[in-house]
mmCIF file of C-alpha atoms in Angstrom:
data_model
loop_
_atom_site.group_PDB
_atom_site.id
_atom_site.type_symbol
_atom_site.label_atom_id
_atom_site.label_comp_id
_atom_site.label_asym_id
_atom_site.label_seq_id
_atom_site.Cartn_x
_atom_site.Cartn_y
_atom_site.Cartn_z
ATOM 1 C CA UNK A 1018 -0.135 -0.097 -0.041
ATOM 2 C CA UNK A 1019 1.604 3.130 -1.183
ATOM 3 C CA UNK A 1020 1.187 6.658 0.217
ATOM 4 C CA UNK A 1021 -0.860 7.533 -2.917
ATOM 5 C CA UNK A 1022 -3.374 4.918 -2.134
ATOM 6 C CA UNK A 1023 -3.913 6.212 1.436
ATOM 7 C CA UNK A 1024 -4.061 9.730 0.136
ATOM 8 C CA UNK A 1025 -6.934 8.636 -2.397
ATOM 9 C CA UNK A 1026 -8.794 6.815 0.689
ATOM 10 C CA UNK A 1027 -8.774 9.692 2.785
ATOM 11 C CA UNK A 1028 -9.765 12.134 -0.075
ATOM 12 C CA UNK A 1029 -12.563 9.768 -1.025
ATOM 13 C CA UNK A 1030 -13.582 9.831 2.712
ATOM 14 C CA UNK A 1031 -13.628 13.493 3.007
ATOM 15 C CA UNK A 1032 -15.407 14.062 -0.146
ATOM 16 C CA UNK A 1033 -18.211 11.484 0.857
ATOM 17 C CA UNK A 1034 -18.479 13.424 4.208
ATOM 18 C CA UNK A 1035 -18.812 16.740 2.286
ATOM 19 C CA UNK A 1036 -21.531 15.099 -0.120
ATOM 20 C CA UNK A 1037 -23.498 13.872 2.821
ATOM 21 C CA UNK A 1038 -23.407 16.967 4.686
ATOM 22 C CA UNK A 1039 -23.727 19.547 2.028
ATOM 23 C CA UNK A 1040 -27.870 19.367 1.993
ATOM 24 C CA UNK A 1041 -28.199 19.655 5.661
ATOM 25 C CA UNK A 1042 -25.667 22.713 5.930
ATOM 26 C CA UNK A 1043 -27.338 24.219 2.979
ATOM 27 C CA UNK A 1044 -30.850 24.112 4.542
ATOM 28 C CA UNK A 1045 -29.401 25.604 7.996
ATOM 29 C CA UNK A 1046 -27.563 28.169 5.855
ATOM 30 C CA UNK A 1047 -30.783 29.185 4.107
ATOM 31 C CA UNK A 1048 -32.978 28.941 7.190
ATOM 32 C CA UNK A 1049 -30.461 31.184 9.326
ATOM 33 C CA UNK A 1050 -30.205 33.562 6.592
ATOM 34 C CA UNK A 1051 -34.017 34.081 6.253
ATOM 35 C CA UNK A 1052 -34.204 34.234 10.104
ATOM 36 C CA UNK A 1053 -31.561 36.843 10.622
ATOM 37 C CA UNK A 1054 -33.230 39.066 7.717
ATOM 38 C CA UNK A 1055 -36.416 38.590 9.521
ATOM 39 C CA UNK A 1056 -34.587 39.905 12.738
ATOM 40 C CA UNK A 1057 -32.945 42.838 11.241
ATOM 41 C CA UNK A 1058 -36.191 43.968 9.684
ATOM 42 C CA UNK A 1059 -38.325 43.630 12.753
ATOM 43 C CA UNK A 1060 -35.599 44.609 15.382
ATOM 44 C CA UNK A 1061 -36.136 41.498 17.326
ATOM 45 C CA UNK A 1062 -32.643 40.824 18.619
ATOM 46 C CA UNK A 1063 -33.673 37.369 20.422
ATOM 47 C CA UNK A 1064 -30.478 34.956 20.297
ATOM 48 C CA UNK A 1065 -32.545 31.838 20.906
ATOM 49 C CA UNK A 1066 -35.191 32.719 17.836
ATOM 50 C CA UNK A 1067 -32.596 31.084 15.283
ATOM 51 C CA UNK A 1068 -32.227 27.951 17.129
ATOM 52 C CA UNK A 1069 -35.599 26.184 17.001
ATOM 53 C CA UNK A 1070 -36.179 26.800 12.941
ATOM 54 C CA UNK A 1071 -32.698 25.620 12.287
ATOM 55 C CA UNK A 1072 -33.358 22.456 14.351
ATOM 56 C CA UNK A 1073 -36.760 21.854 12.798
ATOM 57 C CA UNK A 1074 -35.417 22.242 9.318
ATOM 58 C CA UNK A 1075 -32.164 20.188 9.908
ATOM 59 C CA UNK A 1076 -34.375 17.231 11.166
ATOM 60 C CA UNK A 1077 -36.882 17.512 8.359
ATOM 61 C CA UNK A 1078 -33.898 17.400 5.811
ATOM 62 C CA UNK A 1079 -32.377 14.703 7.619
ATOM 63 C CA UNK A 1080 -35.455 12.747 7.569
ATOM 64 C CA UNK A 1081 -36.175 13.356 3.934
ATOM 65 C CA UNK A 1082 -32.614 12.320 2.814
ATOM 66 C CA UNK A 1083 -31.952 9.573 5.191
ATOM 67 C CA UNK A 1084 -32.349 6.775 2.756
ATOM 68 C CA UNK A 1085 -30.321 8.467 0.280
ATOM 69 C CA UNK A 1086 -27.616 9.381 2.858
ATOM 70 C CA UNK A 1087 -27.522 5.507 3.892
ATOM 71 C CA UNK A 1088 -27.428 4.153 0.623
ATOM 72 C CA UNK A 1089 -24.348 6.272 -0.230
ATOM 73 C CA UNK A 1090 -22.609 5.355 3.135
ATOM 74 C CA UNK A 1091 -23.515 1.565 2.276
ATOM 75 C CA UNK A 1092 -22.067 1.903 -1.052
ATOM 76 C CA UNK A 1093 -19.005 3.676 0.215
ATOM 77 C CA UNK A 1094 -18.421 1.124 2.899
ATOM 78 C CA UNK A 1095 -18.971 -1.817 0.212
ATOM 79 C CA UNK A 1096 -16.527 -0.308 -2.033
ATOM 80 C CA UNK A 1097 -13.918 -0.115 0.858
ATOM 81 C CA UNK A 1098 -14.189 -3.692 1.829
ATOM 82 C CA UNK A 1099 -13.980 -4.518 -1.957
ATOM 83 C CA UNK A 1100 -10.553 -2.739 -2.057
ATOM 84 C CA UNK A 1101 -9.244 -4.740 1.049
ATOM 85 C CA UNK A 1102 -7.870 -7.604 -1.054
ATOM 86 C CA UNK A 1103 -6.066 -4.981 -3.432
ATOM 87 C CA UNK A 1104 -4.723 -3.126 -0.504
ATOM 88 C CA UNK A 1105 -3.199 -5.879 1.309
ATOM 89 C CA UNK A 1106 -0.605 -6.793 -1.793
#
C-alpha cells in the first residue's frame, strides 16, 4: 500500500462526508439567513429565535434524505471492503 493509495482513500472519505453533509448545511444556512433577515427587519434581537427553526429544518432534511444518505454510506463502505484484498498486496 503506497502513500498515494492512502491519500486517495482519505480524499474519498472526506469527499463522501462533504457530499452527505452538504444538503443539511445548505438548509441550515438558508433558514439562518431568512431568520436573520426577519430579525433585522423587525428589530427583534432574540438569540434563541434562530435555534428552533434551524433545528426543525435540519431534522426535516435528515428525515427526507436519510434513505439516500444511508445508501451512499453503504455503497462507500462496500467499495472500501472490496478494495481490501488489493490494498493488502
